[in-house]
Short mmCIF file of N, CA and C in Angstrom, two decimals:
data_model
loop_
_atom_site.label_atom_id
_atom_site.label_comp_id
_atom_site.label_asym_id
_atom_site.label_seq_id
_atom_site.Cartn_x
_atom_site.Cartn_y
_atom_site.Cartn_z
N MET Y 25 111.05 -118.19 -67.65
CA MET Y 25 111.07 -116.78 -67.30
C MET Y 25 110.14 -116.59 -66.10
N THR Y 26 110.60 -115.81 -65.15
CA THR Y 26 109.77 -115.54 -63.98
C THR Y 26 108.65 -114.57 -64.35
N PRO Y 27 107.59 -114.54 -63.56
CA PRO Y 27 106.52 -113.58 -63.83
C PRO Y 27 107.01 -112.13 -63.82
N LEU Y 28 107.93 -111.81 -62.90
CA LEU Y 28 108.48 -110.45 -62.86
C LEU Y 28 109.24 -110.14 -64.15
N ALA Y 29 110.07 -111.05 -64.60
CA ALA Y 29 110.82 -110.84 -65.84
C ALA Y 29 109.88 -110.67 -67.03
N ALA Y 30 108.81 -111.44 -67.05
CA ALA Y 30 107.83 -111.32 -68.14
C ALA Y 30 107.16 -109.95 -68.12
N ASP Y 31 106.82 -109.49 -66.93
CA ASP Y 31 106.21 -108.15 -66.82
C ASP Y 31 107.20 -107.06 -67.24
N LEU Y 32 108.45 -107.18 -66.80
CA LEU Y 32 109.46 -106.20 -67.18
C LEU Y 32 109.69 -106.19 -68.69
N LEU Y 33 109.69 -107.35 -69.29
CA LEU Y 33 109.86 -107.45 -70.74
C LEU Y 33 108.74 -106.71 -71.48
N VAL Y 34 107.52 -106.87 -71.00
CA VAL Y 34 106.38 -106.17 -71.60
C VAL Y 34 106.55 -104.66 -71.44
N LEU Y 35 106.90 -104.21 -70.25
CA LEU Y 35 107.03 -102.78 -69.99
C LEU Y 35 108.18 -102.16 -70.77
N PHE Y 36 109.35 -102.80 -70.74
CA PHE Y 36 110.48 -102.28 -71.50
C PHE Y 36 110.17 -102.25 -72.99
N GLY Y 37 109.55 -103.30 -73.49
CA GLY Y 37 109.19 -103.34 -74.91
C GLY Y 37 108.23 -102.23 -75.29
N ARG Y 38 107.22 -102.02 -74.48
CA ARG Y 38 106.25 -100.96 -74.73
C ARG Y 38 106.92 -99.59 -74.75
N ASP Y 39 107.74 -99.34 -73.76
CA ASP Y 39 108.36 -98.03 -73.64
C ASP Y 39 109.42 -97.79 -74.72
N LEU Y 40 110.17 -98.81 -75.08
CA LEU Y 40 111.14 -98.64 -76.16
C LEU Y 40 110.45 -98.42 -77.50
N ARG Y 41 109.34 -99.11 -77.74
CA ARG Y 41 108.58 -98.85 -78.99
C ARG Y 41 108.06 -97.42 -79.01
N GLY Y 42 107.62 -96.92 -77.86
CA GLY Y 42 107.18 -95.53 -77.78
C GLY Y 42 108.33 -94.57 -78.03
N PHE Y 43 109.49 -94.87 -77.49
CA PHE Y 43 110.67 -94.03 -77.71
C PHE Y 43 111.04 -94.03 -79.20
N ILE Y 44 110.95 -95.19 -79.83
CA ILE Y 44 111.25 -95.29 -81.26
C ILE Y 44 110.27 -94.43 -82.06
N ARG Y 45 109.00 -94.48 -81.71
CA ARG Y 45 108.01 -93.64 -82.41
C ARG Y 45 108.35 -92.15 -82.25
N GLU Y 46 108.78 -91.76 -81.06
CA GLU Y 46 109.14 -90.37 -80.82
C GLU Y 46 110.36 -89.96 -81.66
N VAL Y 47 111.36 -90.81 -81.73
CA VAL Y 47 112.54 -90.50 -82.55
C VAL Y 47 112.15 -90.38 -84.02
N GLU Y 48 111.33 -91.30 -84.48
CA GLU Y 48 110.90 -91.27 -85.89
C GLU Y 48 110.03 -90.06 -86.20
N ALA Y 49 109.40 -89.47 -85.19
CA ALA Y 49 108.51 -88.33 -85.41
C ALA Y 49 109.25 -87.01 -85.61
N PHE Y 50 110.55 -86.97 -85.31
CA PHE Y 50 111.30 -85.75 -85.57
C PHE Y 50 111.25 -85.45 -87.06
N PRO Y 51 111.13 -84.16 -87.43
CA PRO Y 51 110.95 -83.83 -88.84
C PRO Y 51 112.17 -84.12 -89.71
N ASP Y 52 113.35 -84.15 -89.10
CA ASP Y 52 114.56 -84.46 -89.84
C ASP Y 52 115.64 -84.90 -88.86
N ASP Y 53 116.75 -85.39 -89.39
CA ASP Y 53 117.82 -85.91 -88.53
C ASP Y 53 118.45 -84.81 -87.67
N ALA Y 54 118.65 -83.63 -88.25
CA ALA Y 54 119.33 -82.56 -87.52
C ALA Y 54 118.56 -82.13 -86.28
N THR Y 55 117.24 -82.12 -86.36
CA THR Y 55 116.41 -81.68 -85.24
C THR Y 55 116.56 -82.61 -84.03
N LEU Y 56 116.83 -83.87 -84.28
CA LEU Y 56 117.02 -84.84 -83.20
C LEU Y 56 118.19 -84.47 -82.30
N TRP Y 57 119.15 -83.74 -82.85
CA TRP Y 57 120.38 -83.41 -82.13
C TRP Y 57 120.42 -81.98 -81.62
N ARG Y 58 119.37 -81.22 -81.80
CA ARG Y 58 119.33 -79.83 -81.32
C ARG Y 58 119.06 -79.78 -79.83
N THR Y 59 119.64 -78.77 -79.21
CA THR Y 59 119.33 -78.50 -77.81
C THR Y 59 118.77 -77.09 -77.71
N VAL Y 60 118.06 -76.84 -76.66
CA VAL Y 60 117.52 -75.51 -76.39
C VAL Y 60 118.21 -74.97 -75.15
N PRO Y 61 118.21 -73.65 -74.97
CA PRO Y 61 118.86 -73.07 -73.79
C PRO Y 61 118.35 -73.72 -72.49
N GLY Y 62 119.28 -74.07 -71.64
CA GLY Y 62 118.93 -74.68 -70.36
C GLY Y 62 118.86 -76.20 -70.39
N ILE Y 63 118.94 -76.78 -71.57
CA ILE Y 63 118.89 -78.23 -71.72
C ILE Y 63 120.23 -78.68 -72.30
N ALA Y 64 120.95 -79.50 -71.56
CA ALA Y 64 122.31 -79.87 -71.97
C ALA Y 64 122.36 -80.94 -73.06
N ASN Y 65 121.38 -81.80 -73.12
CA ASN Y 65 121.44 -82.94 -74.04
C ASN Y 65 120.26 -82.94 -75.00
N SER Y 66 120.53 -83.39 -76.20
CA SER Y 66 119.48 -83.50 -77.20
C SER Y 66 118.67 -84.77 -77.00
N ALA Y 67 117.59 -84.88 -77.73
CA ALA Y 67 116.78 -86.10 -77.69
C ALA Y 67 117.59 -87.28 -78.21
N GLY Y 68 118.45 -87.04 -79.18
CA GLY Y 68 119.32 -88.10 -79.70
C GLY Y 68 120.24 -88.63 -78.62
N ASN Y 69 120.84 -87.72 -77.84
CA ASN Y 69 121.71 -88.13 -76.75
C ASN Y 69 120.95 -88.88 -75.68
N LEU Y 70 119.75 -88.43 -75.37
CA LEU Y 70 118.92 -89.11 -74.38
C LEU Y 70 118.60 -90.54 -74.83
N ALA Y 71 118.25 -90.69 -76.10
CA ALA Y 71 117.94 -92.02 -76.63
C ALA Y 71 119.16 -92.94 -76.54
N LEU Y 72 120.33 -92.44 -76.92
CA LEU Y 72 121.54 -93.25 -76.85
C LEU Y 72 121.88 -93.60 -75.41
N HIS Y 73 121.66 -92.66 -74.50
CA HIS Y 73 121.94 -92.89 -73.08
C HIS Y 73 121.01 -93.96 -72.49
N VAL Y 74 119.73 -93.86 -72.78
CA VAL Y 74 118.77 -94.85 -72.29
C VAL Y 74 119.12 -96.24 -72.83
N ALA Y 75 119.37 -96.30 -74.13
CA ALA Y 75 119.72 -97.59 -74.74
C ALA Y 75 121.00 -98.15 -74.14
N GLY Y 76 122.01 -97.29 -73.96
CA GLY Y 76 123.27 -97.75 -73.39
C GLY Y 76 123.11 -98.26 -71.97
N ASN Y 77 122.32 -97.56 -71.18
CA ASN Y 77 122.07 -97.97 -69.80
C ASN Y 77 121.38 -99.33 -69.76
N LEU Y 78 120.33 -99.49 -70.55
CA LEU Y 78 119.60 -100.76 -70.56
C LEU Y 78 120.44 -101.90 -71.11
N ARG Y 79 121.17 -101.62 -72.19
CA ARG Y 79 122.02 -102.67 -72.77
C ARG Y 79 123.11 -103.07 -71.79
N SER Y 80 123.64 -102.11 -71.05
CA SER Y 80 124.71 -102.40 -70.11
C SER Y 80 124.21 -103.20 -68.92
N PHE Y 81 123.14 -102.74 -68.28
CA PHE Y 81 122.71 -103.41 -67.06
C PHE Y 81 121.87 -104.66 -67.34
N VAL Y 82 120.77 -104.49 -68.06
CA VAL Y 82 119.88 -105.64 -68.28
C VAL Y 82 120.55 -106.67 -69.19
N GLY Y 83 121.15 -106.18 -70.27
CA GLY Y 83 121.80 -107.11 -71.18
C GLY Y 83 123.13 -107.61 -70.65
N GLY Y 84 124.03 -106.68 -70.34
CA GLY Y 84 125.38 -107.06 -69.95
C GLY Y 84 125.50 -107.68 -68.57
N VAL Y 85 124.90 -107.03 -67.57
CA VAL Y 85 125.04 -107.52 -66.19
C VAL Y 85 124.10 -108.70 -65.93
N LEU Y 86 122.81 -108.50 -66.18
CA LEU Y 86 121.85 -109.58 -65.89
C LEU Y 86 121.91 -110.71 -66.91
N GLY Y 87 122.08 -110.36 -68.17
CA GLY Y 87 122.03 -111.37 -69.22
C GLY Y 87 123.36 -111.88 -69.72
N GLY Y 88 124.44 -111.24 -69.32
CA GLY Y 88 125.75 -111.71 -69.74
C GLY Y 88 125.98 -111.60 -71.25
N THR Y 89 125.42 -110.56 -71.88
CA THR Y 89 125.55 -110.43 -73.33
C THR Y 89 126.93 -109.96 -73.76
N GLY Y 90 127.72 -109.43 -72.83
CA GLY Y 90 129.05 -108.94 -73.18
C GLY Y 90 129.06 -107.50 -73.66
N TYR Y 91 127.92 -106.83 -73.60
CA TYR Y 91 127.86 -105.44 -74.05
C TYR Y 91 128.72 -104.56 -73.16
N HIS Y 92 129.54 -103.71 -73.78
CA HIS Y 92 130.37 -102.75 -73.05
C HIS Y 92 129.93 -101.35 -73.44
N ARG Y 93 129.55 -100.60 -72.46
CA ARG Y 93 128.98 -99.27 -72.66
C ARG Y 93 130.05 -98.22 -72.97
N ASN Y 94 129.64 -97.23 -73.78
CA ASN Y 94 130.51 -96.09 -74.09
C ASN Y 94 129.73 -94.82 -73.77
N ARG Y 95 129.73 -94.43 -72.51
CA ARG Y 95 128.96 -93.25 -72.07
C ARG Y 95 129.43 -91.98 -72.75
N GLU Y 96 130.72 -91.85 -72.99
CA GLU Y 96 131.23 -90.65 -73.65
C GLU Y 96 130.60 -90.48 -75.02
N GLN Y 97 130.45 -91.57 -75.74
CA GLN Y 97 129.83 -91.50 -77.07
C GLN Y 97 128.34 -91.19 -76.95
N GLU Y 98 127.68 -91.74 -75.95
CA GLU Y 98 126.25 -91.49 -75.76
C GLU Y 98 125.97 -90.00 -75.62
N PHE Y 99 126.83 -89.30 -74.88
CA PHE Y 99 126.62 -87.87 -74.64
C PHE Y 99 127.41 -86.99 -75.60
N GLY Y 100 128.41 -87.54 -76.26
CA GLY Y 100 129.26 -86.75 -77.12
C GLY Y 100 128.80 -86.67 -78.57
N GLN Y 101 127.99 -87.61 -78.98
CA GLN Y 101 127.54 -87.61 -80.38
C GLN Y 101 126.65 -86.40 -80.63
N ARG Y 102 126.86 -85.74 -81.74
CA ARG Y 102 126.10 -84.53 -82.06
C ARG Y 102 125.39 -84.60 -83.40
N GLU Y 103 125.49 -85.74 -84.06
CA GLU Y 103 124.79 -85.89 -85.33
C GLU Y 103 124.61 -87.38 -85.62
N GLY Y 104 123.74 -87.66 -86.55
CA GLY Y 104 123.45 -89.03 -86.96
C GLY Y 104 122.02 -89.10 -87.43
N SER Y 105 121.69 -90.19 -88.06
CA SER Y 105 120.34 -90.33 -88.60
C SER Y 105 119.37 -90.84 -87.54
N ARG Y 106 118.12 -90.53 -87.76
CA ARG Y 106 117.07 -91.08 -86.88
C ARG Y 106 117.10 -92.60 -86.97
N ALA Y 107 117.35 -93.13 -88.17
CA ALA Y 107 117.37 -94.58 -88.36
C ALA Y 107 118.48 -95.23 -87.53
N SER Y 108 119.63 -94.57 -87.41
CA SER Y 108 120.71 -95.16 -86.62
C SER Y 108 120.37 -95.15 -85.13
N VAL Y 109 119.68 -94.14 -84.67
CA VAL Y 109 119.27 -94.09 -83.26
C VAL Y 109 118.19 -95.14 -83.01
N VAL Y 110 117.27 -95.30 -83.94
CA VAL Y 110 116.25 -96.34 -83.83
C VAL Y 110 116.91 -97.71 -83.76
N ALA Y 111 117.95 -97.93 -84.56
CA ALA Y 111 118.64 -99.22 -84.55
C ALA Y 111 119.27 -99.51 -83.19
N VAL Y 112 119.78 -98.47 -82.53
CA VAL Y 112 120.36 -98.65 -81.19
C VAL Y 112 119.27 -98.99 -80.19
N LEU Y 113 118.12 -98.34 -80.29
CA LEU Y 113 117.00 -98.66 -79.39
C LEU Y 113 116.48 -100.07 -79.64
N GLU Y 114 116.43 -100.48 -80.90
CA GLU Y 114 116.00 -101.85 -81.22
C GLU Y 114 117.00 -102.88 -80.70
N ALA Y 115 118.28 -102.56 -80.78
CA ALA Y 115 119.30 -103.46 -80.22
C ALA Y 115 119.12 -103.59 -78.71
N ALA Y 116 118.77 -102.49 -78.06
CA ALA Y 116 118.52 -102.53 -76.62
C ALA Y 116 117.36 -103.48 -76.31
N ALA Y 117 116.30 -103.41 -77.10
CA ALA Y 117 115.15 -104.29 -76.89
C ALA Y 117 115.55 -105.76 -77.00
N ILE Y 118 116.39 -106.07 -77.96
CA ILE Y 118 116.86 -107.46 -78.15
C ILE Y 118 117.70 -107.90 -76.96
N GLU Y 119 118.59 -107.03 -76.50
CA GLU Y 119 119.44 -107.40 -75.37
C GLU Y 119 118.66 -107.49 -74.06
N ILE Y 120 117.63 -106.67 -73.93
CA ILE Y 120 116.78 -106.77 -72.74
C ILE Y 120 116.08 -108.12 -72.71
N GLU Y 121 115.57 -108.52 -73.85
CA GLU Y 121 114.92 -109.84 -73.91
C GLU Y 121 115.90 -110.95 -73.55
N ALA Y 122 117.10 -110.88 -74.11
CA ALA Y 122 118.12 -111.90 -73.79
C ALA Y 122 118.48 -111.86 -72.30
N GLY Y 123 118.54 -110.67 -71.73
CA GLY Y 123 118.89 -110.52 -70.33
C GLY Y 123 117.83 -111.01 -69.36
N LEU Y 124 116.58 -110.96 -69.79
CA LEU Y 124 115.49 -111.34 -68.90
C LEU Y 124 115.05 -112.80 -69.06
N LEU Y 125 115.52 -113.46 -70.08
CA LEU Y 125 115.13 -114.86 -70.29
C LEU Y 125 115.80 -115.79 -69.32
#
């Protein structure tokens, strides 16, 4: 692994763990999917979008993991558990590692 890849792995890992903590901090699953006036996407949609982007580019393009992104689902989903969103973020972390090795 190159020094740059090692640094990126540390940064992506740190930030994804922070994102996971934020998702887990929501008081319930429904709140994760709420939007407020002027904001088009919920925190749940943002988490799915970030994970999809990272899995697609770092995992799929750089790492050849075969991941195929579904942007419509990332922005179209309106419910789900915090645990399922955490699982998607954790999958992104695994694919990032595979992509940077």
